[in-house]
Amino acid sequence: MKIAILLFDRFTSLDAVGPYEILARVPGAEVVFVAAERGEVRADRGSLALVADATLDEVDSADLLLVPGGPGSREALSDPVLLDWIRRVDATTEWTTSVCTGSLLLASAGLLKDRAATSHWNALELLGSLGALPTSERVVLDGKYATAAGVSSGIDLALTLVGRIAGERVAQQIQLLTEYDPEPPYDAGSVAKAPAEIVELLRANNLAITG
Amino acid sequence: MKIAILLFDRFTSLDAVGPYEILARVPGAEVVFVAAERGEVRADRGSLALVADATLDEVDSADLLLVPGGPGSREALSDPVLLDWIRRVDATTEWTTSVCTGSLLLASAGLLKDRAATSHWNALELLGSLGALPTSERVVLDGKYATAAGVSSGIDLALTLVGRIAGERVAQQIQLLTEYDPEPPYDAGSVAKAPAEIVELLRANNLAITG
């Protein structure tokens, strides 16, 4: 299984690395990080960089494509080369997937037209304006298109996909290996659960796009 | 707040990037990834590399030190330069922390003697043999030493630390921004919850050290 993970300047690191950690453990998985140019790609905070080992030109197919989000998705949304690459690879995939505002890129590439999809909670309206049918679930599957909500939800997306791709037993093994038995010390991880003033504060500052 | 995250060959990527994504969002946080040499450091699967922006020689203090785990921790355990660096930086920290088998490095550096600490579930015995008092909790705080269990538990560790460092409101904001409201599709994330034969399979293959 060939997995391509797209990187662009100012992506959100956990959007890419959460699913990577799960998917890369599937027997036979071969992952490649892809970007406009080889080498360092800086994430949104500047202090973390992942390495792209292949350029867009060097990768024209994948069994699974993963598109992360991040503040850099704003520029990426209007990058015809990037959107064309997404469409080209999507034509070859069994699964085309995104985390957080990565779904805005899939939608801008025309892949989520009238499909159920999700994104960061503060980007759902924008996702709808791009032709998708936004839902506020954490992981949304519509055909071969699998989208996850904000940042950390990519881990749940990836385990869901592993179950489909390699079966429940492999997914459970990977869950145990990565000791994914979450115990958040606070209960503020969704709009429904967080204190209302925190939701309003973040909405007012339009900080969601930083996911 | 100056945060130093140690990298070494064949670290586990989510051990480092999970906490990074949370900690880097604390107002005033400055994160630096540190390794023996600047540049690419390959994680355990070979297909992911993070970039170290500073060498061990260039960083001699931090408010918070984070040591990830991974299969490469085996070699790191007997690397006197690395252990000496950990001790030197620890002398300056408010928090010295680890994820997964990173706690074996802290213990080997002599920092967890008779302290409660945790590690990947399959490394707890080894952690005990290195002088710590192993517990199977997900996040363990003993004085300024904060250790997390396997791989994904670093996210819970980091949110716990943000609550202590910057207060509950900041931790909740970061939890909402990263939409950390986990919904694992399976319930196999701990030894207590996973099917017994999966636990035995992984123990038999000693795969835990890959976390």
CSV table of C-alpha atoms in Angstrom, one decimal:
chain,number,residue,atom,x,y,z
A,1,MET,CA,0.0,0.0,0.0
A,2,LYS,CA,1.5,3.3,-1.2
A,3,ILE,CA,0.6,6.2,1.0
A,4,ALA,CA,1.3,9.8,-0.1
A,5,ILE,CA,1.2,12.6,2.5
A,6,LEU,CA,1.1,16.1,1.1
A,7,LEU,CA,3.1,18.8,2.8
A,8,PHE,CA,2.9,22.6,2.2
A,9,ASP,CA,4.3,25.6,4.0
A,10,ARG,CA,2.6,26.2,7.4
A,11,PHE,CA,0.8,22.9,7.5
A,12,THR,CA,-0.2,21.7,11.0
A,13,SER,CA,2.2,19.0,12.1
A,14,LEU,CA,-0.1,16.7,14.1
A,15,ASP,CA,-2.6,16.7,11.1
A,16,ALA,CA,0.1,14.8,9.2
A,17,VAL,CA,2.0,12.9,11.9
A,18,GLY,CA,-1.0,11.6,13.9
A,19,PRO,CA,-2.3,9.5,10.9
A,20,TYR,CA,1.3,8.8,9.8
A,21,GLU,CA,2.1,7.1,13.1
A,22,ILE,CA,-0.9,4.8,12.7
A,23,LEU,CA,-0.9,4.2,8.9
A,24,ALA,CA,2.9,3.6,8.7
A,25,ARG,CA,2.5,0.6,11.0
A,26,VAL,CA,0.2,-1.3,8.6
A,27,PRO,CA,2.1,-4.3,7.2
A,28,GLY,CA,3.3,-3.4,3.6
A,29,ALA,CA,2.7,0.3,4.0
A,30,GLU,CA,5.1,2.5,2.2
A,31,VAL,CA,4.8,6.2,3.0
A,32,VAL,CA,6.2,9.1,1.2
A,33,PHE,CA,6.0,12.8,2.2
A,34,VAL,CA,5.5,14.9,-0.9
A,35,ALA,CA,5.8,18.7,-1.5
A,36,ALA,CA,6.5,21.2,-4.2
A,37,GLU,CA,10.2,20.8,-3.5
A,38,ARG,CA,12.3,18.2,-1.7
A,39,GLY,CA,13.6,18.9,1.7
A,40,GLU,CA,12.5,20.9,4.7
A,41,VAL,CA,8.8,22.0,4.9
A,42,ARG,CA,8.1,24.2,7.9
A,43,ALA,CA,4.9,23.7,9.9
A,44,ASP,CA,2.7,26.5,11.1
A,45,ARG,CA,4.7,27.5,14.2
A,46,GLY,CA,8.1,27.7,12.5
A,47,SER,CA,9.9,25.6,15.0
A,48,LEU,CA,9.1,22.2,13.4
A,49,ALA,CA,10.0,21.0,9.9
A,50,LEU,CA,9.3,17.7,8.2
A,51,VAL,CA,11.3,16.5,5.3
A,52,ALA,CA,9.6,15.9,1.9
A,53,ASP,CA,11.4,13.0,0.2
A,54,ALA,CA,9.6,13.5,-3.2
A,55,THR,CA,8.3,16.4,-5.3
A,56,LEU,CA,4.8,16.6,-6.7
A,57,ASP,CA,6.2,15.7,-10.1
A,58,GLU,CA,7.8,12.5,-8.8
A,59,VAL,CA,4.5,11.1,-7.4
A,60,ASP,CA,1.6,10.6,-9.7
A,61,SER,CA,-0.3,7.8,-7.9
A,62,ALA,CA,-1.1,6.5,-4.4
A,63,ASP,CA,-3.3,3.9,-2.8
A,64,LEU,CA,-4.0,6.4,-0.1
A,65,LEU,CA,-3.6,10.2,-0.2
A,66,LEU,CA,-3.6,12.2,3.0
A,67,VAL,CA,-3.9,16.0,2.9
A,68,PRO,CA,-3.3,17.8,6.2
A,69,GLY,CA,-4.6,21.2,7.1
A,70,GLY,CA,-3.1,24.3,8.7
A,71,PRO,CA,-2.9,28.0,8.2
A,72,GLY,CA,-1.0,27.5,5.0
A,73,SER,CA,-4.0,25.8,3.5
A,74,ARG,CA,-5.3,29.4,2.7
A,75,GLU,CA,-2.5,29.9,0.2
A,76,ALA,CA,-2.7,26.3,-1.0
A,77,LEU,CA,-6.4,26.7,-1.8
A,78,SER,CA,-5.5,29.0,-4.7
A,79,ASP,CA,-2.5,27.1,-5.9
A,80,PRO,CA,-3.5,25.5,-9.2
A,81,VAL,CA,-0.4,23.3,-9.3
A,82,LEU,CA,-1.2,21.8,-5.9
A,83,LEU,CA,-4.9,21.3,-6.7
A,84,ASP,CA,-4.1,19.7,-10.0
A,85,TRP,CA,-1.7,17.3,-8.3
A,86,ILE,CA,-4.4,16.4,-5.8
A,87,ARG,CA,-6.9,15.7,-8.7
A,88,ARG,CA,-4.3,13.6,-10.6
A,89,VAL,CA,-3.4,11.5,-7.6
A,90,ASP,CA,-7.0,11.1,-6.5
A,91,ALA,CA,-7.7,9.5,-9.9
A,92,THR,CA,-5.5,6.6,-8.8
A,93,THR,CA,-6.4,6.2,-5.1
A,94,GLU,CA,-8.5,3.7,-3.1
A,95,TRP,CA,-8.8,6.3,-0.4
A,96,THR,CA,-8.5,10.1,-0.5
A,97,THR,CA,-8.3,11.6,2.9
A,98,SER,CA,-7.8,14.8,4.8
A,99,VAL,CA,-7.4,16.1,8.3
A,100,CYS,CA,-8.7,19.5,9.6
A,101,THR,CA,-8.7,22.2,6.9
A,102,GLY,CA,-7.1,19.7,4.5
A,103,SER,CA,-10.7,19.0,3.4
A,104,LEU,CA,-10.9,22.6,2.1
A,105,LEU,CA,-8.2,21.6,-0.4
A,106,LEU,CA,-10.0,18.5,-1.4
A,107,ALA,CA,-13.2,20.6,-1.9
A,108,SER,CA,-11.3,23.2,-3.9
A,109,ALA,CA,-10.0,20.5,-6.1
A,110,GLY,CA,-13.6,19.6,-6.8
A,111,LEU,CA,-13.5,16.2,-5.1
A,112,LEU,CA,-16.2,16.7,-2.4
A,113,LYS,CA,-19.0,18.1,-4.5
A,114,ASP,CA,-22.3,17.1,-2.8
A,115,ARG,CA,-20.3,14.7,-0.5
A,116,ALA,CA,-20.6,14.5,3.2
A,117,ALA,CA,-17.4,15.8,4.7
A,118,THR,CA,-15.9,17.4,7.8
A,119,SER,CA,-13.2,19.8,8.8
A,120,HIS,CA,-12.0,21.9,11.7
A,121,TRP,CA,-15.2,23.1,13.6
A,122,ASN,CA,-14.5,26.7,12.6
A,123,ALA,CA,-14.1,25.8,8.9
A,124,LEU,CA,-17.3,23.9,8.4
A,125,GLU,CA,-19.1,26.9,6.9
A,126,LEU,CA,-16.3,27.5,4.4
A,127,LEU,CA,-16.3,23.8,3.6
A,128,GLY,CA,-20.0,24.1,2.7
A,129,SER,CA,-19.4,27.1,0.5
A,130,LEU,CA,-16.9,25.0,-1.5
A,131,GLY,CA,-19.6,22.5,-2.4
A,132,ALA,CA,-19.3,19.8,0.2
A,133,LEU,CA,-22.1,18.8,2.7
A,134,PRO,CA,-20.5,19.7,6.0
A,135,THR,CA,-21.1,17.5,9.0
A,136,SER,CA,-19.8,18.0,12.5
A,137,GLU,CA,-18.9,14.4,13.1
A,138,ARG,CA,-15.3,13.5,13.9
A,139,VAL,CA,-14.6,11.2,11.1
A,140,VAL,CA,-16.8,11.2,7.9
A,141,LEU,CA,-16.6,8.6,5.2
A,142,ASP,CA,-18.4,9.1,1.8
A,143,GLY,CA,-17.3,6.6,-0.7
A,144,LYS,CA,-13.5,6.6,-0.9
A,145,TYR,CA,-13.4,10.1,0.6
A,146,ALA,CA,-12.6,10.1,4.3
A,147,THR,CA,-12.3,13.4,6.1
A,148,ALA,CA,-11.5,14.2,9.8
A,149,ALA,CA,-12.3,17.1,12.0
A,150,GLY,CA,-9.6,19.3,13.7
A,151,VAL,CA,-5.9,18.4,14.2
A,152,SER,CA,-6.0,15.4,16.6
A,153,SER,CA,-8.9,13.7,14.9
A,154,GLY,CA,-6.6,12.3,12.3
A,155,ILE,CA,-5.6,9.6,14.7
A,156,ASP,CA,-9.2,8.4,14.8
A,157,LEU,CA,-9.5,8.7,11.1
A,158,ALA,CA,-6.4,6.6,10.6
A,159,LEU,CA,-7.5,3.8,12.9
A,160,THR,CA,-10.9,3.7,11.2
A,161,LEU,CA,-9.1,3.4,7.8
A,162,VAL,CA,-6.8,0.7,9.1
A,163,GLY,CA,-9.8,-1.3,10.2
A,164,ARG,CA,-11.2,-1.1,6.6
A,165,ILE,CA,-7.9,-1.7,4.9
A,166,ALA,CA,-6.3,-4.4,7.0
A,167,GLY,CA,-9.0,-5.5,9.4
A,168,GLU,CA,-10.0,-5.0,13.0
A,169,ARG,CA,-7.2,-7.1,14.4
A,170,VAL,CA,-4.5,-5.1,12.8
A,171,ALA,CA,-6.2,-1.9,13.9
A,172,GLN,CA,-6.3,-3.2,17.5
A,173,GLN,CA,-2.7,-4.2,17.4
A,174,ILE,CA,-1.7,-0.7,16.2
A,175,GLN,CA,-3.9,0.9,18.8
A,176,LEU,CA,-2.2,-1.1,21.6
A,177,LEU,CA,1.3,-0.5,20.2
A,178,THR,CA,0.6,3.3,20.2
A,179,GLU,CA,-1.2,2.9,23.6
A,180,TYR,CA,-4.1,5.0,22.2
A,181,ASP,CA,-6.3,4.9,25.2
A,182,PRO,CA,-6.9,8.7,25.6
A,183,GLU,CA,-7.5,10.4,28.9
A,184,PRO,CA,-7.7,14.1,28.2
A,185,PRO,CA,-7.3,16.0,31.5
A,186,TYR,CA,-10.0,18.5,30.4
A,187,ASP,CA,-13.2,18.0,28.6
A,188,ALA,CA,-13.1,20.9,26.2
A,189,GLY,CA,-12.3,19.2,22.9
A,190,SER,CA,-15.4,20.1,21.0
A,191,VAL,CA,-17.7,23.1,20.5
A,192,ALA,CA,-20.4,21.2,22.4
A,193,LYS,CA,-18.2,20.5,25.4
A,194,ALA,CA,-16.0,23.5,25.8
A,195,PRO,CA,-17.0,26.5,27.9
A,196,ALA,CA,-19.1,28.9,25.7
A,197,GLU,CA,-16.8,31.8,26.3
A,198,ILE,CA,-13.8,29.8,25.1
A,199,VAL,CA,-15.6,28.9,21.9
A,200,GLU,CA,-16.6,32.6,21.4
A,201,LEU,CA,-13.1,33.8,22.1
A,202,LEU,CA,-11.6,31.5,19.5
A,203,ARG,CA,-14.3,32.2,16.9
A,204,ALA,CA,-13.8,35.9,17.4
A,205,ASN,CA,-10.1,35.5,16.8
A,206,ASN,CA,-10.7,33.2,13.9
A,207,LEU,CA,-8.1,31.0,15.3
A,208,ALA,CA,-9.5,27.8,13.9
A,209,ILE,CA,-7.7,28.2,10.6
A,210,THR,CA,-4.5,27.7,12.6
A,211,GLY,CA,-5.6,24.1,12.9
B,1,MET,CA,9.2,29.4,28.1
B,2,LYS,CA,12.0,27.6,26.3
B,3,ILE,CA,11.2,24.1,25.3
B,4,ALA,CA,13.8,21.6,24.0
B,5,ILE,CA,12.7,18.4,22.3
B,6,LEU,CA,15.5,15.8,21.9
B,7,LEU,CA,15.7,13.9,18.7
B,8,PHE,CA,17.8,10.8,18.0
B,9,ASP,CA,17.9,8.3,15.1
B,10,ARG,CA,14.8,6.0,15.1
B,11,PHE,CA,12.7,8.0,17.5
B,12,THR,CA,8.9,7.6,17.3
B,13,SER,CA,7.5,10.6,15.6
B,14,LEU,CA,4.2,10.9,17.5
B,15,ASP,CA,6.1,10.8,20.8
B,16,ALA,CA,7.6,14.1,19.8
B,17,VAL,CA,5.0,15.7,17.6
B,18,GLY,CA,1.9,15.0,19.8
B,19,PRO,CA,3.2,17.1,22.8
B,20,TYR,CA,4.8,19.6,20.4
B,21,GLU,CA,1.5,20.4,18.8
B,22,ILE,CA,0.0,21.2,22.3
B,23,LEU,CA,3.0,22.9,23.9
B,24,ALA,CA,4.0,25.1,21.0
B,25,ARG,CA,0.6,26.8,21.3
B,26,VAL,CA,1.3,28.1,24.8
B,27,PRO,CA,1.7,31.9,24.6
B,28,GLY,CA,5.4,32.7,24.8
B,29,ALA,CA,6.6,29.1,24.1
B,30,GLU,CA,9.8,28.8,22.0
B,31,VAL,CA,10.5,25.3,20.9
B,32,VAL,CA,13.7,23.9,19.5
B,33,PHE,CA,14.4,20.4,18.2
B,34,VAL,CA,17.8,19.3,19.3
B,35,ALA,CA,20.0,16.4,18.1
B,36,ALA,CA,23.6,15.4,17.9
B,37,GLU,CA,23.8,17.1,14.6
B,38,ARG,CA,21.7,19.7,12.8
B,39,GLY,CA,19.4,18.6,10.0
B,40,GLU,CA,17.3,15.6,9.2
B,41,VAL,CA,16.7,13.0,11.9
B,42,ARG,CA,14.9,9.9,10.7
B,43,ALA,CA,12.2,8.4,12.8
B,44,ASP,CA,11.7,4.7,13.3
B,45,ARG,CA,9.9,3.8,10.1
B,46,GLY,CA,12.5,5.6,7.8
B,47,SER,CA,9.9,7.5,5.8
B,48,LEU,CA,9.5,10.4,8.2
B,49,ALA,CA,12.3,12.8,9.2
B,50,LEU,CA,12.1,15.9,11.5
B,51,VAL,CA,14.6,18.6,11.3
B,52,ALA,CA,16.9,19.4,14.3
B,53,ASP,CA,17.6,23.1,14.3
B,54,ALA,CA,20.3,23.0,17.1
B,55,THR,CA,23.0,20.6,18.2
B,56,LEU,CA,23.4,19.3,21.8
B,57,ASP,CA,26.3,21.7,22.2
B,58,GLU,CA,24.2,24.6,21.2
B,59,VAL,CA,21.5,24.0,23.9
B,60,ASP,CA,22.5,23.9,27.5
B,61,SER,CA,19.3,24.9,29.2
B,62,ALA,CA,15.5,24.7,28.9
B,63,ASP,CA,12.5,25.5,31.0
B,64,LEU,CA,11.0,22.2,29.7
B,65,LEU,CA,12.8,19.3,28.3
B,66,LEU,CA,10.9,16.6,26.4
B,67,VAL,CA,12.5,13.2,25.5
B,68,PRO,CA,10.6,11.0,23.1
B,69,GLY,CA,11.0,7.2,22.9
B,70,GLY,CA,11.3,4.8,20.0
B,71,PRO,CA,13.4,1.8,19.0
B,72,GLY,CA,16.4,4.1,18.7
B,73,SER,CA,16.3,4.6,22.5
B,74,ARG,CA,18.1,1.3,22.8
B,75,GLU,CA,21.3,2.8,21.4
B,76,ALA,CA,20.7,6.1,23.0
B,77,LEU,CA,20.6,4.4,26.4
B,78,SER,CA,24.3,3.7,26.2
B,79,ASP,CA,25.3,7.0,24.6
B,80,PRO,CA,27.2,8.9,27.3
B,81,VAL,CA,27.1,12.2,25.3
B,82,LEU,CA,23.4,12.1,25.1
B,83,LEU,CA,22.9,11.1,28.8
B,84,ASP,CA,25.3,13.8,29.9
B,85,TRP,CA,23.4,16.3,27.9
B,86,ILE,CA,20.1,15.2,29.4
B,87,ARG,CA,21.6,15.6,32.9
B,88,ARG,CA,23.1,19.0,32.1
B,89,VAL,CA,19.8,20.4,30.7
B,90,ASP,CA,17.8,18.8,33.5
B,91,ALA,CA,19.8,20.9,36.0
B,92,THR,CA,18.2,24.0,34.5
B,93,THR,CA,14.6,22.8,33.9
B,94,GLU,CA,11.3,23.5,35.6
B,95,TRP,CA,9.9,20.3,33.9
B,96,THR,CA,11.8,17.3,32.6
B,97,THR,CA,9.4,15.1,30.7
B,98,SER,CA,9.3,12.0,28.5
B,99,VAL,CA,7.0,10.0,26.3
B,100,CYS,CA,7.0,6.2,25.9
B,101,THR,CA,10.5,4.7,26.2
B,102,GLY,CA,11.9,8.2,26.6
B,103,SER,CA,11.6,7.6,30.3
B,104,LEU,CA,14.3,4.8,30.0
B,105,LEU,CA,16.7,7.6,28.9
B,106,LEU,CA,15.7,9.8,31.9
B,107,ALA,CA,16.2,6.8,34.2
B,108,SER,CA,19.5,5.9,32.6
B,109,ALA,CA,20.7,9.4,33.1
B,110,GLY,CA,19.9,8.8,36.8
B,111,LEU,CA,17.1,11.2,37.1
B,112,LEU,CA,14.2,8.9,38.1
B,113,LYS,CA,15.9,7.1,41.0
B,114,ASP,CA,13.1,6.1,43.4
B,115,ARG,CA,10.6,8.3,41.5
B,116,ALA,CA,7.2,7.2,40.3
B,117,ALA,CA,7.3,7.1,36.5
B,118,THR,CA,5.8,5.4,33.5
B,119,SER,CA,6.7,4.2,30.0
B,120,HIS,CA,5.3,2.1,27.2
B,121,TRP,CA,3.4,-0.8,28.8
B,122,ASN,CA,6.0,-3.3,27.5
B,123,ALA,CA,8.9,-1.3,28.9
B,124,LEU,CA,7.7,-0.9,32.5
B,125,GLU,CA,9.8,-3.8,33.8
B,126,LEU,CA,12.9,-2.4,32.2
B,127,LEU,CA,12.1,1.0,33.7
B,128,GLY,CA,12.0,-0.5,37.1
B,129,SER,CA,15.3,-2.2,36.6
B,130,LEU,CA,16.8,1.3,35.9
B,131,GLY,CA,15.8,2.5,39.3
B,132,ALA,CA,12.4,4.1,38.8
B,133,LEU,CA,9.2,3.1,40.5
B,134,PRO,CA,7.1,2.0,37.5
B,135,THR,CA,3.4,2.7,37.5
B,136,SER,CA,0.9,1.9,34.7
B,137,GLU,CA,-0.9,5.2,34.8
B,138,ARG,CA,-1.0,7.2,31.6
B,139,VAL,CA,0.6,10.3,32.9
B,140,VAL,CA,2.8,10.3,36.0
B,141,LEU,CA,4.1,13.5,37.8
B,142,ASP,CA,6.7,13.2,40.5
B,143,GLY,CA,8.1,16.6,41.4
B,144,LYS,CA,9.3,18.2,38.2
B,145,TYR,CA,9.5,14.8,36.4
B,146,ALA,CA,6.5,14.1,34.2
B,147,THR,CA,6.5,10.8,32.2
B,148,ALA,CA,3.8,9.5,29.8
B,149,ALA,CA,3.0,6.0,28.7
B,150,GLY,CA,3.2,4.8,25.1
B,151,VAL,CA,3.3,7.0,22.0
B,152,SER,CA,-0.1,8.8,21.9
B,153,SER,CA,-0.1,9.5,25.6
B,154,GLY,CA,2.2,12.4,25.1
B,155,ILE,CA,-0.9,14.5,24.1
B,156,ASP,CA,-2.4,13.9,27.5
B,157,LEU,CA,0.9,14.7,29.2
B,158,ALA,CA,1.2,17.9,27.3
B,159,LEU,CA,-2.3,19.1,28.1
B,160,THR,CA,-1.7,18.3,31.8
B,161,LEU,CA,1.5,20.3,31.8
B,162,VAL,CA,-0.2,23.3,30.0
B,163,GLY,CA,-2.7,23.3,32.8
B,164,ARG,CA,0.0,23.5,35.4
B,165,ILE,CA,2.2,26.0,33.4
B,166,ALA,CA,-0.4,28.4,31.9
B,167,GLY,CA,-3.7,27.5,33.7
B,168,GLU,CA,-6.8,25.6,32.9
B,169,ARG,CA,-8.2,28.2,30.5
B,170,VAL,CA,-5.2,28.1,28.2
B,171,ALA,CA,-5.2,24.3,28.3
B,172,GLN,CA,-8.9,24.2,27.3
B,173,GLN,CA,-8.4,26.7,24.5
B,174,ILE,CA,-5.6,24.5,23.1
B,175,GLN,CA,-7.7,21.4,23.5
B,176,LEU,CA,-10.5,23.0,21.5
B,177,LEU,CA,-8.2,24.4,18.8
B,178,THR,CA,-6.7,20.9,18.3
B,179,GLU,CA,-10.2,19.5,18.6
B,180,TYR,CA,-8.9,16.9,21.1
B,181,ASP,CA,-12.2,15.0,21.8
B,182,PRO,CA,-11.0,11.5,21.0
B,183,GLU,CA,-13.3,8.8,19.6
B,184,PRO,CA,-11.1,5.7,19.0
B,185,PRO,CA,-13.1,3.4,16.8
B,186,TYR,CA,-11.8,0.4,18.8
B,187,ASP,CA,-11.2,-0.1,22.5
B,188,ALA,CA,-7.8,-1.8,22.5
B,189,GLY,CA,-5.5,1.0,23.6
B,190,SER,CA,-4.3,-0.6,26.9
B,191,VAL,CA,-3.3,-3.9,28.1
B,192,ALA,CA,-6.4,-4.1,30.3
B,193,LYS,CA,-8.7,-3.4,27.4
B,194,ALA,CA,-7.1,-5.1,24.4
B,195,PRO,CA,-8.0,-8.7,23.5
B,196,ALA,CA,-5.6,-11.0,25.5
B,197,GLU,CA,-4.3,-12.7,22.4
B,198,ILE,CA,-3.2,-9.4,20.9
B,199,VAL,CA,-1.4,-8.5,24.1
B,200,GLU,CA,0.4,-11.8,24.1
B,201,LEU,CA,1.3,-11.5,20.4
B,202,LEU,CA,2.9,-8.1,20.8
B,203,ARG,CA,4.7,-9.2,24.0
B,204,ALA,CA,6.0,-12.3,22.3
B,205,ASN,CA,7.3,-10.2,19.4
B,206,ASN,CA,8.7,-7.6,21.9
B,207,LEU,CA,7.2,-5.0,19.6
B,208,ALA,CA,6.6,-2.5,22.4
B,209,ILE,CA,10.1,-1.1,22.1
B,210,THR,CA,9.0,0.1,18.7
B,211,GLY,CA,6.9,2.7,20.6
